[in-house]
Amino acid sequence: MSELNGNASPKIPQKKTENKDKKNKAKGIRHWLKEAVMFIAILTIFSTGLDIWRSGDMPSNEVPELITQTINDETIDLKAMSYEKPVLLYFWATWCPACKFVSPTVNWMSDHFNVVSVAITSGDNRRINAFMDNSGYTFPVINDDKGNISRSWGVSATPSIVIIKDGEISFITTGVSTPPGLWLRMLFA
């Protein structure tokens, strides 16, 4: 009797409800994918702009002269090395929080590419060697204890990475870099 009075709720076929749920789920996934793509695009634009701004004072073409000794008394001639194969020049510091994410990648890359690093105002050679040993890093380090080298290169942020090939700068990045990104940049330098 209640069905005749309109008090009973009509029965919705099970199949229509399932199809509607699937469509809503697909809409939700598409929405979140669009949001993720927008977030990545905005982050990429922001980080690229920040990179350009931070590296504005750094040399853009020819490599400044850098012939010096590492903390282990190896002689480094940066420009000459870059004619053999590309060189990854890594400006970092023991006190730099972001460098803790980039240094392991640089260390791994030093097994495959020419890598030279400059430790900015990180103490004396003994202190840097202890840091390198404790961290398990093996890449060559130039001690820039007074910051003169980094100033002459216009470095304003750590970490900063410069890729050099044939005496010319082919790429500069500042801040955290991903292993695949650095690897590809070195391959295409």
PDB file of C-alpha atoms in Angstrom:
ATOM      1  CA  MET A   1       0.000   0.000   0.000  1.00  0.00           C
ATOM      2  CA  SER A   2       2.846   2.370   0.797  1.00  0.00           C
ATOM      3  CA  GLU A   3       4.199   1.824  -2.675  1.00  0.00           C
ATOM      4  CA  LEU A   4       1.010   3.201  -4.073  1.00  0.00           C
ATOM      5  CA  ASN A   5       1.162   6.287  -1.877  1.00  0.00           C
ATOM      6  CA  GLY A   6       4.668   7.128  -3.081  1.00  0.00           C
ATOM      7  CA  ASN A   7       6.287   6.596   0.332  1.00  0.00           C
ATOM      8  CA  ALA A   8       8.533   3.736  -0.707  1.00  0.00           C
ATOM      9  CA  SER A   9      11.805   4.558  -2.382  1.00  0.00           C
ATOM     10  CA  PRO A  10      12.118   3.322  -5.921  1.00  0.00           C
ATOM     11  CA  LYS A  11      14.562   0.517  -6.534  1.00  0.00           C
ATOM     12  CA  ILE A  12      17.632   1.543  -8.562  1.00  0.00           C
ATOM     13  CA  PRO A  13      19.047  -1.198 -10.701  1.00  0.00           C
ATOM     14  CA  GLN A  14      22.411  -2.442  -9.360  1.00  0.00           C
ATOM     15  CA  LYS A  15      24.165  -2.100 -12.746  1.00  0.00           C
ATOM     16  CA  LYS A  16      23.361   1.628 -13.129  1.00  0.00           C
ATOM     17  CA  THR A  17      24.786   2.356  -9.665  1.00  0.00           C
ATOM     18  CA  GLU A  18      28.008   0.463 -10.438  1.00  0.00           C
ATOM     19  CA  ASN A  19      28.460   2.320 -13.735  1.00  0.00           C
ATOM     20  CA  LYS A  20      27.861   5.649 -12.009  1.00  0.00           C
ATOM     21  CA  ASP A  21      30.453   4.770  -9.320  1.00  0.00           C
ATOM     22  CA  LYS A  22      33.009   3.823 -11.990  1.00  0.00           C
ATOM     23  CA  LYS A  23      32.429   7.101 -13.843  1.00  0.00           C
ATOM     24  CA  ASN A  24      32.804   9.105 -10.639  1.00  0.00           C
ATOM     25  CA  LYS A  25      35.983   7.228  -9.776  1.00  0.00           C
ATOM     26  CA  ALA A  26      37.427   7.883 -13.256  1.00  0.00           C
ATOM     27  CA  LYS A  27      36.529  11.589 -12.931  1.00  0.00           C
ATOM     28  CA  GLY A  28      38.300  11.696  -9.567  1.00  0.00           C
ATOM     29  CA  ILE A  29      41.440  10.080 -10.963  1.00  0.00           C
ATOM     30  CA  ARG A  30      41.463  12.447 -13.968  1.00  0.00           C
ATOM     31  CA  HIS A  31      41.038  15.403 -11.620  1.00  0.00           C
ATOM     32  CA  TRP A  32      44.006  14.382  -9.461  1.00  0.00           C
ATOM     33  CA  LEU A  33      46.160  13.641 -12.522  1.00  0.00           C
ATOM     34  CA  LYS A  34      45.418  17.145 -13.851  1.00  0.00           C
ATOM     35  CA  GLU A  35      46.278  18.600 -10.435  1.00  0.00           C
ATOM     36  CA  ALA A  36      49.546  16.634 -10.329  1.00  0.00           C
ATOM     37  CA  VAL A  37      50.526  17.767 -13.840  1.00  0.00           C
ATOM     38  CA  MET A  38      49.762  21.391 -12.939  1.00  0.00           C
ATOM     39  CA  PHE A  39      51.775  21.101  -9.721  1.00  0.00           C
ATOM     40  CA  ILE A  40      54.767  19.635 -11.582  1.00  0.00           C
ATOM     41  CA  ALA A  41      54.526  22.316 -14.281  1.00  0.00           C
ATOM     42  CA  ILE A  42      54.394  25.136 -11.711  1.00  0.00           C
ATOM     43  CA  LEU A  43      57.250  23.599  -9.714  1.00  0.00           C
ATOM     44  CA  THR A  44      59.351  23.241 -12.884  1.00  0.00           C
ATOM     45  CA  ILE A  45      58.720  26.848 -13.916  1.00  0.00           C
ATOM     46  CA  PHE A  46      59.472  28.100 -10.402  1.00  0.00           C
ATOM     47  CA  SER A  47      62.683  26.065 -10.018  1.00  0.00           C
ATOM     48  CA  THR A  48      63.886  27.062 -13.505  1.00  0.00           C
ATOM     49  CA  GLY A  49      63.287  30.731 -12.696  1.00  0.00           C
ATOM     50  CA  LEU A  50      65.053  30.350  -9.360  1.00  0.00           C
ATOM     51  CA  ASP A  51      67.970  28.603 -11.118  1.00  0.00           C
ATOM     52  CA  ILE A  52      68.282  31.437 -13.630  1.00  0.00           C
ATOM     53  CA  TRP A  53      68.135  34.066 -10.879  1.00  0.00           C
ATOM     54  CA  ARG A  54      70.704  32.328  -8.622  1.00  0.00           C
ATOM     55  CA  SER A  55      73.153  31.650 -11.445  1.00  0.00           C
ATOM     56  CA  GLY A  56      72.871  35.147 -12.922  1.00  0.00           C
ATOM     57  CA  ASP A  57      76.315  36.205 -11.659  1.00  0.00           C
ATOM     58  CA  MET A  58      78.025  32.981 -12.685  1.00  0.00           C
ATOM     59  CA  PRO A  59      80.064  32.824 -15.901  1.00  0.00           C
ATOM     60  CA  SER A  60      78.010  31.731 -18.889  1.00  0.00           C
ATOM     61  CA  ASN A  61      80.493  30.891 -21.624  1.00  0.00           C
ATOM     62  CA  GLU A  62      84.223  30.582 -21.079  1.00  0.00           C
ATOM     63  CA  VAL A  63      85.500  28.881 -17.932  1.00  0.00           C
ATOM     64  CA  PRO A  64      87.453  31.060 -15.495  1.00  0.00           C
ATOM     65  CA  GLU A  65      90.995  29.811 -14.915  1.00  0.00           C
ATOM     66  CA  LEU A  66      91.170  27.260 -12.111  1.00  0.00           C
ATOM     67  CA  ILE A  67      94.499  25.516 -11.603  1.00  0.00           C
ATOM     68  CA  THR A  68      94.965  24.465  -7.998  1.00  0.00           C
ATOM     69  CA  GLN A  69      95.569  21.619  -5.529  1.00  0.00           C
ATOM     70  CA  THR A  70      92.963  19.362  -3.959  1.00  0.00           C
ATOM     71  CA  ILE A  71      92.963  18.574  -0.252  1.00  0.00           C
ATOM     72  CA  ASN A  72      94.880  15.397  -1.190  1.00  0.00           C
ATOM     73  CA  ASP A  73      97.573  17.343  -3.114  1.00  0.00           C
ATOM     74  CA  GLU A  74      96.368  16.440  -6.616  1.00  0.00           C
ATOM     75  CA  THR A  75      96.841  19.188  -9.199  1.00  0.00           C
ATOM     76  CA  ILE A  76      93.631  20.214 -10.959  1.00  0.00           C
ATOM     77  CA  ASP A  77      93.532  22.162 -14.219  1.00  0.00           C
ATOM     78  CA  LEU A  78      89.815  22.467 -14.803  1.00  0.00           C
ATOM     79  CA  LYS A  79      89.935  23.798 -18.343  1.00  0.00           C
ATOM     80  CA  ALA A  80      92.415  21.159 -19.518  1.00  0.00           C
ATOM     81  CA  MET A  81      90.309  18.379 -17.949  1.00  0.00           C
ATOM     82  CA  SER A  82      87.240  19.583 -19.859  1.00  0.00           C
ATOM     83  CA  TYR A  83      88.946  18.928 -23.193  1.00  0.00           C
ATOM     84  CA  GLU A  84      89.395  15.240 -22.303  1.00  0.00           C
ATOM     85  CA  LYS A  85      85.732  14.739 -21.366  1.00  0.00           C
ATOM     86  CA  PRO A  86      83.012  16.847 -19.687  1.00  0.00           C
ATOM     87  CA  VAL A  87      83.634  17.925 -16.092  1.00  0.00           C
ATOM     88  CA  LEU A  88      81.042  18.288 -13.367  1.00  0.00           C
ATOM     89  CA  LEU A  89      82.157  21.129 -11.086  1.00  0.00           C
ATOM     90  CA  TYR A  90      80.322  20.906  -7.761  1.00  0.00           C
ATOM     91  CA  PHE A  91      80.248  23.854  -5.319  1.00  0.00           C
ATOM     92  CA  TRP A  92      79.151  22.616  -1.893  1.00  0.00           C
ATOM     93  CA  ALA A  93      79.770  22.954   1.838  1.00  0.00           C
ATOM     94  CA  THR A  94      79.872  20.657   4.856  1.00  0.00           C
ATOM     95  CA  TRP A  95      77.297  22.907   6.563  1.00  0.00           C
ATOM     96  CA  CYS A  96      74.861  22.902   3.598  1.00  0.00           C
ATOM     97  CA  PRO A  97      71.624  20.942   4.274  1.00  0.00           C
ATOM     98  CA  ALA A  98      70.691  20.598   0.582  1.00  0.00           C
ATOM     99  CA  CYS A  99      74.175  19.259  -0.215  1.00  0.00           C
ATOM    100  CA  LYS A 100      73.348  16.173   1.859  1.00  0.00           C
ATOM    101  CA  PHE A 101      70.930  15.197  -0.915  1.00  0.00           C
ATOM    102  CA  VAL A 102      73.177  16.076  -3.867  1.00  0.00           C
ATOM    103  CA  SER A 103      76.593  14.856  -2.624  1.00  0.00           C
ATOM    104  CA  PRO A 104      75.742  11.122  -2.813  1.00  0.00           C
ATOM    105  CA  THR A 105      74.762  11.592  -6.471  1.00  0.00           C
ATOM    106  CA  VAL A 106      77.948  13.528  -7.199  1.00  0.00           C
ATOM    107  CA  ASN A 107      79.972  10.813  -5.481  1.00  0.00           C
ATOM    108  CA  TRP A 108      78.298   8.109  -7.579  1.00  0.00           C
ATOM    109  CA  MET A 109      78.844  10.158 -10.753  1.00  0.00           C
ATOM    110  CA  SER A 110      82.540  10.530  -9.948  1.00  0.00           C
ATOM    111  CA  ASP A 111      82.881   6.832 -10.819  1.00  0.00           C
ATOM    112  CA  HIS A 112      81.690   7.564 -14.380  1.00  0.00           C
ATOM    113  CA  PHE A 113      82.628  11.177 -15.152  1.00  0.00           C
ATOM    114  CA  ASN A 114      85.260  13.791 -14.353  1.00  0.00           C
ATOM    115  CA  VAL A 115      84.138  15.441 -11.126  1.00  0.00           C
ATOM    116  CA  VAL A 116      85.816  18.276  -9.259  1.00  0.00           C
ATOM    117  CA  SER A 117      84.287  19.787  -6.158  1.00  0.00           C
ATOM    118  CA  VAL A 118      84.879  23.008  -4.293  1.00  0.00           C
ATOM    119  CA  ALA A 119      84.135  22.954  -0.550  1.00  0.00           C
ATOM    120  CA  ILE A 120      83.126  26.501   0.371  1.00  0.00           C
ATOM    121  CA  THR A 121      84.124  27.822   3.821  1.00  0.00           C
ATOM    122  CA  SER A 122      84.052  24.339   5.339  1.00  0.00           C
ATOM    123  CA  GLY A 123      87.170  24.476   7.496  1.00  0.00           C
ATOM    124  CA  ASP A 124      90.713  23.253   7.011  1.00  0.00           C
ATOM    125  CA  ASN A 125      91.788  20.258   4.904  1.00  0.00           C
ATOM    126  CA  ARG A 126      91.845  17.944   7.919  1.00  0.00           C
ATOM    127  CA  ARG A 127      88.231  18.769   8.769  1.00  0.00           C
ATOM    128  CA  ILE A 128      87.060  18.299   5.158  1.00  0.00           C
ATOM    129  CA  ASN A 129      88.962  14.999   4.869  1.00  0.00           C
ATOM    130  CA  ALA A 130      87.257  13.771   8.081  1.00  0.00           C
ATOM    131  CA  PHE A 131      83.871  14.795   6.647  1.00  0.00           C
ATOM    132  CA  MET A 132      84.618  13.000   3.359  1.00  0.00           C
ATOM    133  CA  ASP A 133      85.738   9.843   5.187  1.00  0.00           C
ATOM    134  CA  ASN A 134      82.691   9.834   7.494  1.00  0.00           C
ATOM    135  CA  SER A 135      80.371  10.308   4.527  1.00  0.00           C
ATOM    136  CA  GLY A 136      82.139   7.769   2.311  1.00  0.00           C
ATOM    137  CA  TYR A 137      82.694  10.328  -0.469  1.00  0.00           C
ATOM    138  CA  THR A 138      85.643   9.903  -2.828  1.00  0.00           C
ATOM    139  CA  PHE A 139      85.302  12.783  -5.300  1.00  0.00           C
ATOM    140  CA  PRO A 140      88.208  15.265  -5.462  1.00  0.00           C
ATOM    141  CA  VAL A 141      87.835  18.354  -3.270  1.00  0.00           C
ATOM    142  CA  ILE A 142      89.366  21.794  -3.543  1.00  0.00           C
ATOM    143  CA  ASN A 143      89.240  23.676  -0.241  1.00  0.00           C
ATOM    144  CA  ASP A 144      87.838  27.165  -0.727  1.00  0.00           C
ATOM    145  CA  ASP A 145      88.269  28.063   2.937  1.00  0.00           C
ATOM    146  CA  LYS A 146      87.896  31.820   2.430  1.00  0.00           C
ATOM    147  CA  GLY A 147      85.308  31.613  -0.382  1.00  0.00           C
ATOM    148  CA  ASN A 148      87.587  33.245  -2.974  1.00  0.00           C
ATOM    149  CA  ILE A 149      87.005  30.635  -5.690  1.00  0.00           C
ATOM    150  CA  SER A 150      83.240  30.619  -5.247  1.00  0.00           C
ATOM    151  CA  ARG A 151      83.158  34.435  -5.343  1.00  0.00           C
ATOM    152  CA  SER A 152      85.225  34.495  -8.540  1.00  0.00           C
ATOM    153  CA  TRP A 153      82.703  32.074 -10.071  1.00  0.00           C
ATOM    154  CA  GLY A 154      79.734  34.147  -8.842  1.00  0.00           C
ATOM    155  CA  VAL A 155      78.331  31.299  -6.748  1.00  0.00           C
ATOM    156  CA  SER A 156      75.536  32.586  -4.518  1.00  0.00           C
ATOM    157  CA  ALA A 157      73.891  29.304  -3.493  1.00  0.00           C
ATOM    158  CA  THR A 158      74.981  25.856  -2.437  1.00  0.00           C
ATOM    159  CA  PRO A 159      74.887  23.412  -3.964  1.00  0.00           C
ATOM    160  CA  SER A 160      75.724  24.759  -7.418  1.00  0.00           C
ATOM    161  CA  ILE A 161      76.746  22.537 -10.304  1.00  0.00           C
ATOM    162  CA  VAL A 162      78.515  23.650 -13.456  1.00  0.00           C
ATOM    163  CA  ILE A 163      79.061  21.290 -16.378  1.00  0.00           C
ATOM    164  CA  ILE A 164      82.066  22.177 -18.507  1.00  0.00           C
ATOM    165  CA  LYS A 165      83.028  20.786 -21.910  1.00  0.00           C
ATOM    166  CA  ASP A 166      85.887  21.905 -24.150  1.00  0.00           C
ATOM    167  CA  GLY A 167      86.654  24.927 -21.952  1.00  0.00           C
ATOM    168  CA  GLU A 168      83.068  26.198 -22.188  1.00  0.00           C
ATOM    169  CA  ILE A 169      80.238  26.116 -19.672  1.00  0.00           C
ATOM    170  CA  SER A 170      77.431  24.018 -21.072  1.00  0.00           C
ATOM    171  CA  PHE A 171      75.086  23.965 -18.074  1.00  0.00           C
ATOM    172  CA  ILE A 172      74.576  25.514 -14.625  1.00  0.00           C
ATOM    173  CA  THR A 173      72.110  24.475 -11.939  1.00  0.00           C
ATOM    174  CA  THR A 174      71.674  25.436  -8.303  1.00  0.00           C
ATOM    175  CA  GLY A 175      69.909  23.689  -5.478  1.00  0.00           C
ATOM    176  CA  VAL A 176      68.879  20.051  -5.293  1.00  0.00           C
ATOM    177  CA  SER A 177      69.285  18.061  -8.523  1.00  0.00           C
ATOM    178  CA  THR A 178      68.096  14.557  -9.252  1.00  0.00           C
ATOM    179  CA  PRO A 179      70.471  11.730 -10.216  1.00  0.00           C
ATOM    180  CA  PRO A 180      68.774  11.145 -13.616  1.00  0.00           C
ATOM    181  CA  GLY A 181      68.826  14.883 -14.335  1.00  0.00           C
ATOM    182  CA  LEU A 182      72.556  15.219 -13.648  1.00  0.00           C
ATOM    183  CA  TRP A 183      73.347  12.006 -15.507  1.00  0.00           C
ATOM    184  CA  LEU A 184      71.477  13.160 -18.619  1.00  0.00           C
ATOM    185  CA  ARG A 185      73.058  16.606 -18.487  1.00  0.00           C
ATOM    186  CA  MET A 186      76.520  15.027 -18.393  1.00  0.00           C
ATOM    187  CA  LEU A 187      75.676  12.662 -21.270  1.00  0.00           C
ATOM    188  CA  PHE A 188      74.426  15.505 -23.481  1.00  0.00           C
ATOM    189  CA  ALA A 189      77.115  18.031 -22.514  1.00  0.00           C
TER     190      ALA A 189
END
